[in-house]
Amino acid sequence: MKKSFKLALLTFILLASGISIEGVKANSVNAKTYSKAVTKIAGSKNYSIYHRVSSKGPAGKFTSTKYFKYGQIQSKKYISTKKGTYWDIYVDGRHVGWVNQNFFARDKISVAGDVSLVNNAEYSFNTKDAINYVTDSKGTAIDLNKVSVDHAYINSGKAGVTKVNYSYKKAHALVNVTVRNNPAEAENLATLSPQKGFKLATGWKGSSKGSSTNWNAVHHYTSETRPNTIKGSNGLILKTRLYQPRFVSLSYGQAADAMGQVGVIPEGITVNDNIFAASMYSSSNDDHGHIVSYNLNHIKSKTAAQNLTTMKWSTFKSYAKHIKVSPYIKLGHGQALGSSQDYIYVMANNNKYSNGPQSEEILQIRKSDMQINKIWTFRIATNRYIHNATFVGDNTMYALFHNGAHGYYEYWKLTRSGDEWHAQEVGATQGNFVSNSPVQGFAYGNGNFYIGFNDHIFKVSENGQAKAHYKFNTRRELEGMSVNGSQLYVEFAQRSELTVGKAD
């Protein structure tokens, strides 16, 4: 075949694909390529997105970053042109196109507005917990280990204010960390007698677990195609509201660092005003992860969100606008979530810390941009470390304390006044509920607590009175619960599935 004919044929194929010869040449000569995708952080302004880029600049404008600025943005390459530097971006795991580097937040450290610590000499605050993200001159997210901080830890035993400075090359930030001047805030007593509890139940026997229909090697972890109905005892029926994507990012092994992968392990959920948020981790041993929020007013399909990378472009653009991903932030175990109209709240505890005098962090995360707005710490007492909690509005948290040695559960109400969180025991229940499962979810609504274990949910009145026991047979891990109005939301793992039933 003659060279001229080969060139003509190649030109025809590329033009038919919407790619110019000039663009291909520029890509091969000028592109900087990474073996794994780096995480990019969006700035505040909107920019055009293009199909292709050559050494002369971009061409083929077809959409805007306004649809994608709160998604998980990643890239494997960029090109320097006469009109600036352009990055080839993926959003929520789907290839999108080329965008000017000025779109990204460059040389920036984003931190919480301020931090308020309960007075407790037994605890020191890790100041890097206040960081949302750090970027370099190209808008690429930087490992927090590379960030310099002039106070790595602040002991909370002495009242006062410490200015904490963060720096990375040209990027700088400042946070005021205040230790509150009220030691009595962290010294509360449990005084209530536990009410009669439930007959001890038993969870799974054996190591095998269940899954949704297609979440297994036989079905290649493909998407579910029909909603699920999960029937429990005593009339509780849970129905699928949303099957979530396996990843809201590029999948296994494609990200350059832990900041990049979003999925596949859920730990906790919250639903408020049809905004559903879930904490997501790439490993069950992590204390940093992402929160992913879904606007259920717009994401009405129960199954479509699983297919972000293959759905129609117009549908993806709409979905991407209503799915938000937080930066890679400190979430602790990530099981204790709640929300108000404007904020998501996380009690970022250490689930491997059994009990003792340590303080615990509360993160207030803006729904608008999914970044930490403020941090508080609290402590109920020297011997009341909390592993499960939920939030009701902006000023109230309910906490669950389990003393396995004595065989009872306590319920605490913490009310915020200014920056102080004042605790009061409101109820207690005898028993351990389930013999071989940890608490997997805790919710409050309509005067009742809902305590979730694997295949078991218990309903308890606020004062600790046992009201109902719902048993299932899914053999799937329960990963968080939330009550919103008359509805009880329950999250199941493998595949991540939000279900909803009646909270009577």
Short mmCIF file of C-alpha atoms in Angstrom, two decimals:
data_model
loop_
_atom_site.label_atom_id
_atom_site.label_comp_id
_atom_site.label_asym_id
_atom_site.label_seq_id
_atom_site.Cartn_x
_atom_site.Cartn_y
_atom_site.Cartn_z
CA MET A 1 0.00 0.00 0.00
CA LYS A 2 1.45 3.40 -0.97
CA LYS A 3 2.34 5.86 1.79
CA SER A 4 0.08 8.54 0.30
CA PHE A 5 -2.91 6.18 0.38
CA LYS A 6 -2.11 5.13 3.97
CA LEU A 7 -1.95 8.77 5.05
CA ALA A 8 -5.23 9.56 3.32
CA LEU A 9 -6.89 6.55 4.95
CA LEU A 10 -5.57 7.51 8.41
CA THR A 11 -6.76 11.09 7.93
CA PHE A 12 -10.25 9.87 6.97
CA ILE A 13 -10.48 7.60 10.04
CA LEU A 14 -9.31 10.27 12.46
CA LEU A 15 -11.54 12.99 11.04
CA ALA A 16 -14.50 10.61 11.18
CA SER A 17 -13.68 10.09 14.87
CA GLY A 18 -13.54 13.85 15.50
CA ILE A 19 -9.76 13.89 16.03
CA SER A 20 -7.43 16.06 13.97
CA ILE A 21 -4.04 14.93 12.64
CA GLU A 22 -2.61 18.05 14.25
CA GLY A 23 -4.06 17.05 17.63
CA VAL A 24 -2.62 13.54 17.44
CA LYS A 25 0.79 14.88 16.60
CA ALA A 26 0.67 17.36 19.45
CA ASN A 27 -0.41 14.65 21.87
CA SER A 28 2.50 12.43 20.99
CA VAL A 29 5.05 15.25 21.12
CA ASN A 30 3.89 17.54 23.94
CA ALA A 31 1.73 15.48 26.26
CA LYS A 32 2.93 14.76 29.78
CA THR A 33 1.51 11.35 30.71
CA TYR A 34 1.17 9.71 34.13
CA SER A 35 1.10 5.96 34.63
CA LYS A 36 -1.73 6.43 37.15
CA ALA A 37 -4.28 9.20 37.45
CA VAL A 38 -3.65 12.14 39.77
CA THR A 39 -6.46 13.84 41.68
CA LYS A 40 -7.40 17.35 40.58
CA ILE A 41 -9.22 19.93 42.69
CA ALA A 42 -11.74 22.22 41.03
CA GLY A 43 -11.62 25.97 41.53
CA SER A 44 -14.63 28.27 41.85
CA LYS A 45 -14.96 29.48 38.23
CA ASN A 46 -16.47 27.71 35.22
CA TYR A 47 -14.45 26.85 32.10
CA SER A 48 -15.20 25.29 28.73
CA ILE A 49 -14.37 21.65 28.05
CA TYR A 50 -13.03 20.58 24.64
CA HIS A 51 -12.87 17.39 22.58
CA ARG A 52 -9.24 17.82 21.54
CA VAL A 53 -6.09 19.90 21.97
CA SER A 54 -3.15 20.65 19.70
CA SER A 55 -0.01 22.73 20.16
CA LYS A 56 -2.05 25.73 18.97
CA GLY A 57 -4.72 25.30 21.64
CA PRO A 58 -8.08 23.60 22.25
CA ALA A 59 -10.79 22.82 19.70
CA GLY A 60 -14.26 21.30 19.74
CA LYS A 61 -15.87 23.02 22.75
CA PHE A 62 -18.85 20.90 23.81
CA THR A 63 -19.66 21.45 27.49
CA SER A 64 -18.76 23.33 30.67
CA THR A 65 -17.16 22.49 34.00
CA LYS A 66 -20.28 23.79 35.79
CA TYR A 67 -21.72 20.26 35.60
CA PHE A 68 -18.64 18.58 37.04
CA LYS A 69 -16.92 20.87 39.57
CA TYR A 70 -18.11 18.93 42.64
CA GLY A 71 -17.33 15.48 41.26
CA GLN A 72 -14.19 13.39 41.67
CA ILE A 73 -11.82 14.80 39.05
CA GLN A 74 -8.78 12.83 37.87
CA SER A 75 -6.32 13.05 34.99
CA LYS A 76 -3.56 11.02 33.39
CA LYS A 77 -2.09 13.66 31.06
CA TYR A 78 -1.78 17.32 30.16
CA ILE A 79 -0.50 19.36 27.20
CA SER A 80 1.17 22.78 27.15
CA THR A 81 -0.13 24.89 24.23
CA LYS A 82 0.12 28.45 22.96
CA LYS A 83 -3.16 29.17 24.76
CA GLY A 84 -2.25 27.60 28.07
CA THR A 85 -1.97 24.18 29.68
CA TYR A 86 -4.86 21.74 29.25
CA TRP A 87 -5.65 18.57 31.20
CA ASP A 88 -7.57 15.54 29.95
CA ILE A 89 -10.01 14.88 32.79
CA TYR A 90 -12.13 12.04 34.09
CA VAL A 91 -15.11 12.86 36.32
CA ASP A 92 -16.58 10.22 38.65
CA GLY A 93 -14.67 7.63 36.62
CA ARG A 94 -15.87 8.73 33.18
CA HIS A 95 -13.68 10.34 30.53
CA VAL A 96 -14.91 13.86 29.81
CA GLY A 97 -12.40 16.01 27.85
CA TRP A 98 -9.79 18.76 27.98
CA VAL A 99 -9.95 21.77 30.31
CA ASN A 100 -7.66 24.72 30.96
CA GLN A 101 -5.42 24.35 34.01
CA ASN A 102 -6.80 27.63 35.36
CA PHE A 103 -9.99 25.73 36.19
CA PHE A 104 -8.21 24.02 39.08
CA ALA A 105 -7.53 25.39 42.56
CA ARG A 106 -3.74 25.95 42.31
CA ASP A 107 -1.26 26.58 45.14
CA LYS A 108 -4.04 26.34 47.68
CA ILE A 109 -4.56 24.85 51.13
CA SER A 110 -8.21 24.54 52.15
CA VAL A 111 -8.82 24.15 55.89
CA ALA A 112 -11.70 24.27 58.35
CA GLY A 113 -12.79 27.74 59.38
CA ASP A 114 -11.90 27.07 63.00
CA VAL A 115 -11.47 24.29 65.54
CA SER A 116 -12.93 24.21 69.06
CA LEU A 117 -11.64 21.62 71.56
CA VAL A 118 -13.26 20.43 74.77
CA ASN A 119 -11.01 20.92 77.78
CA ASN A 120 -9.36 17.52 78.23
CA ALA A 121 -5.70 16.97 79.19
CA GLU A 122 -5.96 13.34 78.00
CA TYR A 123 -6.25 14.33 74.34
CA SER A 124 -4.15 16.09 71.72
CA PHE A 125 -5.65 17.28 68.44
CA ASN A 126 -3.89 16.33 65.19
CA THR A 127 -3.90 19.65 63.32
CA LYS A 128 -3.82 17.96 59.90
CA ASP A 129 -7.35 16.73 60.61
CA ALA A 130 -8.49 20.26 59.73
CA ILE A 131 -7.22 20.03 56.13
CA ASN A 132 -9.66 19.59 53.24
CA TYR A 133 -7.01 19.51 50.53
CA VAL A 134 -3.63 20.87 49.45
CA THR A 135 -2.69 21.55 45.81
CA ASP A 136 0.45 22.33 43.86
CA SER A 137 0.91 24.90 41.09
CA LYS A 138 -0.96 22.65 38.63
CA GLY A 139 -4.01 22.09 40.84
CA THR A 140 -3.03 18.52 41.70
CA ALA A 141 -3.90 17.25 45.19
CA ILE A 142 -0.84 16.67 47.39
CA ASP A 143 -0.28 13.99 50.03
CA LEU A 144 -0.79 15.57 53.46
CA ASN A 145 2.53 14.12 54.63
CA LYS A 146 4.23 16.72 52.44
CA VAL A 147 2.51 19.64 54.20
CA SER A 148 4.40 21.61 56.86
CA VAL A 149 2.55 22.57 60.05
CA ASP A 150 4.07 24.65 62.83
CA HIS A 151 2.00 22.81 65.50
CA ALA A 152 1.57 19.12 64.67
CA TYR A 153 -0.54 18.45 67.79
CA ILE A 154 -2.29 20.67 70.32
CA ASN A 155 -2.99 19.34 73.79
CA SER A 156 -6.48 20.31 74.92
CA GLY A 157 -5.76 20.48 78.64
CA LYS A 158 -5.15 24.23 78.82
CA ALA A 159 -7.70 26.85 77.72
CA GLY A 160 -6.59 29.31 75.09
CA VAL A 161 -6.15 29.95 71.37
CA THR A 162 -3.32 28.65 69.17
CA LYS A 163 -2.74 29.92 65.64
CA VAL A 164 -1.76 27.00 63.41
CA ASN A 165 0.05 27.72 60.15
CA TYR A 166 0.07 25.32 57.21
CA SER A 167 2.37 25.59 54.20
CA TYR A 168 3.31 23.77 51.00
CA LYS A 169 5.60 25.68 48.62
CA LYS A 170 3.56 28.79 47.66
CA ALA A 171 0.40 27.64 49.44
CA HIS A 172 -0.41 28.83 52.98
CA ALA A 173 -3.34 28.66 55.41
CA LEU A 174 -4.13 29.56 59.01
CA VAL A 175 -6.51 28.00 61.54
CA ASN A 176 -7.32 29.20 65.04
CA VAL A 177 -7.58 26.25 67.44
CA THR A 178 -9.41 27.12 70.66
CA VAL A 179 -9.43 25.04 73.84
CA ARG A 180 -12.66 25.75 75.71
CA ASN A 181 -12.50 26.84 79.35
CA ASN A 182 -15.02 24.46 80.96
CA PRO A 183 -13.58 21.15 82.27
CA ALA A 184 -17.01 20.19 83.66
CA GLU A 185 -18.29 19.87 80.08
CA ALA A 186 -16.39 16.56 79.80
CA GLU A 187 -17.35 15.06 83.19
CA ASN A 188 -20.89 13.66 83.13
CA LEU A 189 -22.45 10.83 85.14
CA ALA A 190 -24.75 8.03 84.06
CA THR A 191 -27.57 7.80 86.61
CA LEU A 192 -30.45 5.97 84.91
CA SER A 193 -31.36 2.34 85.59
CA PRO A 194 -31.54 0.23 82.40
CA GLN A 195 -34.99 -0.86 81.28
CA LYS A 196 -35.81 -4.46 80.38
CA GLY A 197 -34.32 -5.35 77.00
CA PHE A 198 -34.71 -7.93 74.23
CA LYS A 199 -34.07 -11.65 74.12
CA LEU A 200 -30.49 -12.14 72.92
CA ALA A 201 -30.40 -12.69 69.15
CA THR A 202 -27.74 -14.41 67.05
CA GLY A 203 -26.21 -13.07 63.85
CA TRP A 204 -24.61 -15.07 61.05
CA LYS A 205 -22.92 -18.34 61.67
CA GLY A 206 -19.92 -19.07 59.48
CA SER A 207 -17.75 -16.74 57.43
CA SER A 208 -19.69 -16.58 54.16
CA LYS A 209 -21.60 -13.42 53.33
CA GLY A 210 -24.43 -12.65 50.98
CA SER A 211 -24.62 -10.04 48.27
CA SER A 212 -27.02 -8.41 45.87
CA THR A 213 -27.82 -10.56 42.84
CA ASN A 214 -24.92 -9.53 40.59
CA TRP A 215 -22.29 -8.53 43.16
CA ASN A 216 -20.15 -11.64 42.76
CA ALA A 217 -17.49 -13.14 40.51
CA VAL A 218 -20.00 -15.33 38.69
CA HIS A 219 -21.87 -12.24 37.47
CA HIS A 220 -18.64 -10.18 37.14
CA TYR A 221 -19.95 -7.56 39.61
CA THR A 222 -22.24 -6.15 36.94
CA SER A 223 -25.01 -3.67 37.68
CA GLU A 224 -28.28 -4.69 39.24
CA THR A 225 -31.21 -4.37 36.85
CA ARG A 226 -34.20 -4.48 39.17
CA PRO A 227 -35.05 -3.10 42.61
CA ASN A 228 -34.99 -5.29 45.68
CA THR A 229 -37.58 -5.99 48.38
CA ILE A 230 -36.19 -7.12 51.74
CA LYS A 231 -38.80 -8.44 54.15
CA GLY A 232 -38.10 -8.50 57.86
CA SER A 233 -40.06 -9.82 60.78
CA ASN A 234 -42.75 -7.77 62.52
CA GLY A 235 -43.83 -6.12 59.27
CA LEU A 236 -40.73 -4.07 58.37
CA ILE A 237 -40.25 -4.09 54.58
CA LEU A 238 -37.27 -2.36 52.98
CA LYS A 239 -37.28 -1.50 49.28
CA THR A 240 -34.44 -0.32 47.06
CA ARG A 241 -34.21 3.44 46.67
CA LEU A 242 -30.77 3.61 45.05
CA TYR A 243 -28.09 1.17 43.93
CA GLN A 244 -24.88 3.20 44.14
CA PRO A 245 -21.93 3.09 41.72
CA ARG A 246 -19.23 0.59 42.61
CA PHE A 247 -16.76 3.46 42.17
CA VAL A 248 -17.34 7.20 41.91
CA SER A 249 -13.88 7.47 40.39
CA LEU A 250 -11.55 5.43 38.26
CA SER A 251 -11.52 1.87 39.57
CA TYR A 252 -8.96 -0.37 41.29
CA GLY A 253 -5.31 0.41 40.65
CA GLN A 254 -5.87 3.38 38.35
CA ALA A 255 -5.40 6.13 40.94
CA ALA A 256 -1.92 7.39 41.84
CA ASP A 257 -2.72 7.56 45.56
CA ALA A 258 -5.38 6.96 48.21
CA MET A 259 -6.99 10.33 47.47
CA GLY A 260 -8.11 9.16 44.04
CA GLN A 261 -10.24 6.08 44.55
CA VAL A 262 -13.81 6.65 45.77
CA GLY A 263 -15.26 3.28 46.80
CA VAL A 264 -16.00 0.53 47.32
CA ILE A 265 -16.63 0.25 51.08
CA PRO A 266 -19.56 2.18 52.67
CA GLU A 267 -19.60 2.75 56.42
CA GLY A 268 -22.36 5.22 57.30
CA ILE A 269 -25.25 7.18 55.80
CA THR A 270 -27.53 10.13 56.39
CA VAL A 271 -30.63 11.34 54.56
CA ASN A 272 -32.18 14.77 55.01
CA ASP A 273 -34.56 16.57 52.64
CA ASN A 274 -33.80 13.97 49.95
CA ILE A 275 -30.05 14.58 50.08
CA PHE A 276 -28.46 11.18 50.70
CA ALA A 277 -24.82 11.07 51.83
CA ALA A 278 -22.59 8.05 52.44
CA SER A 279 -19.03 7.72 53.74
CA MET A 280 -16.87 5.69 51.34
CA TYR A 281 -13.46 4.06 51.84
CA SER A 282 -11.04 2.12 49.67
CA SER A 283 -9.98 0.03 52.70
CA SER A 284 -11.75 -0.88 55.93
CA ASN A 285 -8.58 0.07 57.85
CA ASP A 286 -8.56 3.71 56.64
CA ASP A 287 -9.49 6.68 58.80
CA HIS A 288 -9.57 9.01 55.76
CA GLY A 289 -12.12 8.69 53.00
CA HIS A 290 -14.72 10.52 50.94
CA ILE A 291 -18.33 11.43 51.51
CA VAL A 292 -20.51 11.09 48.41
CA SER A 293 -23.87 12.88 48.31
CA TYR A 294 -26.74 12.19 45.93
CA ASN A 295 -29.64 14.56 45.34
CA LEU A 296 -32.52 12.10 45.24
CA ASN A 297 -34.89 14.76 43.91
CA HIS A 298 -32.98 14.54 40.62
CA ILE A 299 -31.59 10.99 40.73
CA LYS A 300 -34.95 9.26 40.62
CA SER A 301 -33.94 5.98 38.98
CA LYS A 302 -33.17 3.17 41.40
CA THR A 303 -30.59 1.52 39.12
CA ALA A 304 -29.13 4.06 36.67
CA ALA A 305 -26.43 5.56 38.95
CA GLN A 306 -24.50 2.28 38.81
CA ASN A 307 -23.72 3.01 35.16
CA LEU A 308 -22.03 6.41 35.22
CA THR A 309 -19.36 5.37 32.72
CA THR A 310 -21.75 3.88 30.15
CA MET A 311 -25.01 5.86 30.38
CA LYS A 312 -25.95 8.40 27.70
CA TRP A 313 -23.85 11.56 27.81
CA SER A 314 -26.84 13.81 28.48
CA THR A 315 -27.88 11.60 31.40
CA PHE A 316 -24.37 11.50 32.82
CA LYS A 317 -24.10 15.29 32.68
CA SER A 318 -27.32 15.59 34.67
CA TYR A 319 -26.28 12.93 37.19
CA ALA A 320 -22.79 14.38 37.64
CA LYS A 321 -24.29 17.74 38.55
CA HIS A 322 -26.27 16.12 41.38
CA ILE A 323 -23.56 13.83 42.76
CA LYS A 324 -20.97 15.53 44.97
CA VAL A 325 -17.74 14.05 46.29
CA SER A 326 -15.83 15.46 49.24
CA PRO A 327 -12.05 15.76 49.25
CA TYR A 328 -10.11 12.95 50.91
CA ILE A 329 -10.64 13.96 54.54
CA LYS A 330 -10.39 12.59 58.07
CA LEU A 331 -13.65 10.70 58.77
CA GLY A 332 -12.56 8.25 61.45
CA HIS A 333 -14.68 5.11 61.22
CA GLY A 334 -17.27 7.10 59.25
CA GLN A 335 -20.26 5.24 60.65
CA ALA A 336 -21.72 8.07 62.75
CA LEU A 337 -23.33 10.58 60.38
CA GLY A 338 -26.23 13.01 60.41
CA SER A 339 -27.36 16.07 58.50
CA SER A 340 -29.30 19.31 58.56
CA GLN A 341 -30.49 21.49 55.70
CA ASP A 342 -27.02 22.95 55.05
CA TYR A 343 -24.51 20.58 56.67
CA ILE A 344 -23.43 16.97 56.97
CA TYR A 345 -22.11 15.99 60.41
CA VAL A 346 -19.59 13.24 61.12
CA MET A 347 -18.41 11.95 64.48
CA ALA A 348 -14.91 10.95 63.36
CA ASN A 349 -14.08 8.41 66.07
CA ASN A 350 -11.45 5.69 66.30
CA ASN A 351 -13.35 2.39 66.20
CA LYS A 352 -10.27 0.48 67.41
CA TYR A 353 -10.18 2.48 70.67
CA SER A 354 -12.31 0.47 73.09
CA ASN A 355 -12.98 2.94 75.91
CA GLY A 356 -11.19 5.62 77.88
CA PRO A 357 -10.66 9.37 78.33
CA GLN A 358 -9.91 10.45 74.74
CA SER A 359 -11.94 13.26 73.15
CA GLU A 360 -13.79 12.71 69.87
CA GLU A 361 -14.11 14.92 66.81
CA ILE A 362 -17.28 16.28 65.24
CA LEU A 363 -16.91 17.53 61.68
CA GLN A 364 -19.37 20.00 60.18
CA ILE A 365 -19.22 19.60 56.38
CA ARG A 366 -20.87 22.04 53.99
CA LYS A 367 -23.33 20.42 51.61
CA SER A 368 -22.60 23.17 49.09
CA ASP A 369 -19.00 22.12 48.37
CA MET A 370 -18.51 19.03 50.60
CA GLN A 371 -15.65 20.60 52.59
CA ILE A 372 -15.11 20.77 56.35
CA ASN A 373 -16.51 24.02 57.72
CA LYS A 374 -15.80 23.58 61.42
CA ILE A 375 -14.50 21.01 63.91
CA TRP A 376 -15.42 20.50 67.54
CA THR A 377 -14.29 17.88 70.01
CA PHE A 378 -16.44 16.55 72.83
CA ARG A 379 -16.20 14.09 75.70
CA ILE A 380 -19.02 12.71 77.80
CA ALA A 381 -16.83 11.30 80.60
CA THR A 382 -13.48 9.65 81.21
CA ASN A 383 -15.07 6.23 80.69
CA ARG A 384 -17.61 6.96 77.93
CA TYR A 385 -15.89 6.76 74.52
CA ILE A 386 -18.60 6.76 71.85
CA HIS A 387 -18.60 4.53 68.76
CA ASN A 388 -22.07 5.26 67.39
CA ALA A 389 -23.92 8.54 67.10
CA THR A 390 -26.37 10.45 64.94
CA PHE A 391 -27.28 14.11 64.52
CA VAL A 392 -30.65 15.83 64.56
CA GLY A 393 -30.32 19.31 63.09
CA ASP A 394 -27.33 21.57 63.72
CA ASN A 395 -27.27 21.55 67.52
CA THR A 396 -28.23 18.07 68.71
CA MET A 397 -26.38 14.75 68.68
CA TYR A 398 -27.57 11.44 70.10
CA ALA A 399 -24.84 9.03 71.20
CA LEU A 400 -24.96 5.31 71.95
CA PHE A 401 -22.69 3.80 74.59
CA HIS A 402 -22.46 0.04 75.07
CA ASN A 403 -20.94 -1.51 78.15
CA GLY A 404 -20.57 -5.14 77.15
CA ALA A 405 -19.10 -6.16 80.49
CA HIS A 406 -22.22 -5.01 82.31
CA GLY A 407 -24.63 -5.88 79.48
CA TYR A 408 -26.52 -2.67 78.72
CA TYR A 409 -26.82 0.23 76.29
CA GLU A 410 -26.96 3.91 77.27
CA TYR A 411 -28.44 6.74 75.20
CA TRP A 412 -27.02 10.24 75.55
CA LYS A 413 -28.32 13.53 74.18
CA LEU A 414 -25.67 16.17 73.49
CA THR A 415 -26.87 19.72 72.91
CA ARG A 416 -24.63 22.42 71.49
CA SER A 417 -24.61 25.83 73.18
CA GLY A 418 -22.14 28.10 71.41
CA ASP A 419 -19.19 25.75 70.95
CA GLU A 420 -19.86 23.58 74.00
CA TRP A 421 -21.55 20.17 73.72
CA HIS A 422 -23.48 19.40 76.93
CA ALA A 423 -24.37 15.73 77.54
CA GLN A 424 -27.35 14.24 79.36
CA GLU A 425 -28.21 10.57 79.71
CA VAL A 426 -31.78 10.07 78.46
CA GLY A 427 -32.22 6.30 78.62
CA ALA A 428 -30.69 2.84 79.01
CA THR A 429 -31.61 -0.72 77.99
CA GLN A 430 -30.54 -4.06 79.46
CA GLY A 431 -28.83 -6.71 77.33
CA ASN A 432 -26.36 -7.00 74.46
CA PHE A 433 -29.10 -7.41 71.78
CA VAL A 434 -26.98 -9.58 69.40
CA SER A 435 -24.35 -12.09 70.46
CA ASN A 436 -21.96 -11.98 67.50
CA SER A 437 -22.31 -8.70 65.61
CA PRO A 438 -21.13 -5.19 66.42
CA VAL A 439 -23.48 -2.23 66.10
CA GLN A 440 -23.55 -1.32 62.40
CA GLY A 441 -25.97 1.61 62.43
CA PHE A 442 -27.65 4.03 64.81
CA ALA A 443 -30.49 6.42 64.01
CA TYR A 444 -33.06 8.57 65.80
CA GLY A 445 -36.49 9.77 64.76
CA ASN A 446 -40.00 10.33 66.09
CA GLY A 447 -38.89 9.72 69.67
CA ASN A 448 -37.26 6.36 68.93
CA PHE A 449 -33.77 4.98 68.47
CA TYR A 450 -33.02 2.40 65.79
CA ILE A 451 -29.99 0.21 66.46
CA GLY A 452 -28.75 -1.88 63.56
CA PHE A 453 -26.67 -5.06 63.49
CA ASN A 454 -26.06 -7.49 60.63
CA ASP A 455 -29.55 -8.79 59.78
CA HIS A 456 -31.11 -7.27 62.93
CA ILE A 457 -32.67 -3.89 63.74
CA PHE A 458 -33.99 -2.97 67.19
CA LYS A 459 -36.41 -0.15 67.94
CA VAL A 460 -36.10 1.48 71.36
CA SER A 461 -37.91 4.48 72.83
CA GLU A 462 -35.83 7.48 73.89
CA ASN A 463 -35.94 6.41 77.55
CA GLY A 464 -34.66 2.91 76.68
CA GLN A 465 -37.89 0.92 76.53
CA ALA A 466 -37.67 -2.06 74.14
CA LYS A 467 -40.32 -1.69 71.43
CA ALA A 468 -39.60 -3.91 68.40
CA HIS A 469 -37.09 -6.36 66.92
CA TYR A 470 -36.88 -6.75 63.14
CA LYS A 471 -34.95 -9.74 61.78
CA PHE A 472 -33.77 -10.23 58.19
CA ASN A 473 -31.98 -12.97 56.29
CA THR A 474 -29.78 -11.13 53.79
CA ARG A 475 -26.34 -12.17 55.12
CA ARG A 476 -25.26 -8.71 53.91
CA GLU A 477 -23.55 -6.22 56.20
CA LEU A 478 -25.73 -3.36 57.32
CA GLU A 479 -23.75 -0.14 56.83
CA GLY A 480 -25.64 2.69 58.47
CA MET A 481 -29.19 3.90 59.05
CA SER A 482 -31.01 7.23 58.99
CA VAL A 483 -34.51 8.42 59.83
CA ASN A 484 -36.05 11.27 57.86
CA GLY A 485 -39.66 12.06 58.70
CA SER A 486 -41.67 8.85 58.50
CA GLN A 487 -39.02 6.93 56.57
CA LEU A 488 -36.27 4.62 57.81
CA TYR A 489 -33.30 4.37 55.44
CA VAL A 490 -30.98 1.37 55.69
CA GLU A 491 -27.76 0.87 53.72
CA PHE A 492 -26.54 -2.59 52.75
CA ALA A 493 -23.10 -3.52 51.43
CA GLN A 494 -22.14 -5.65 48.45
CA ARG A 495 -23.42 -3.82 46.34
CA SER A 496 -23.94 -0.53 48.17
CA GLU A 497 -27.72 -0.27 48.26
CA LEU A 498 -29.88 2.35 49.93
CA THR A 499 -33.21 0.91 51.01
CA VAL A 500 -36.21 2.60 52.59
CA GLY A 501 -39.09 1.46 54.77
CA LYS A 502 -41.61 2.92 57.17
CA ALA A 503 -40.36 4.26 60.50
CA ASP A 504 -43.54 3.74 62.53
#
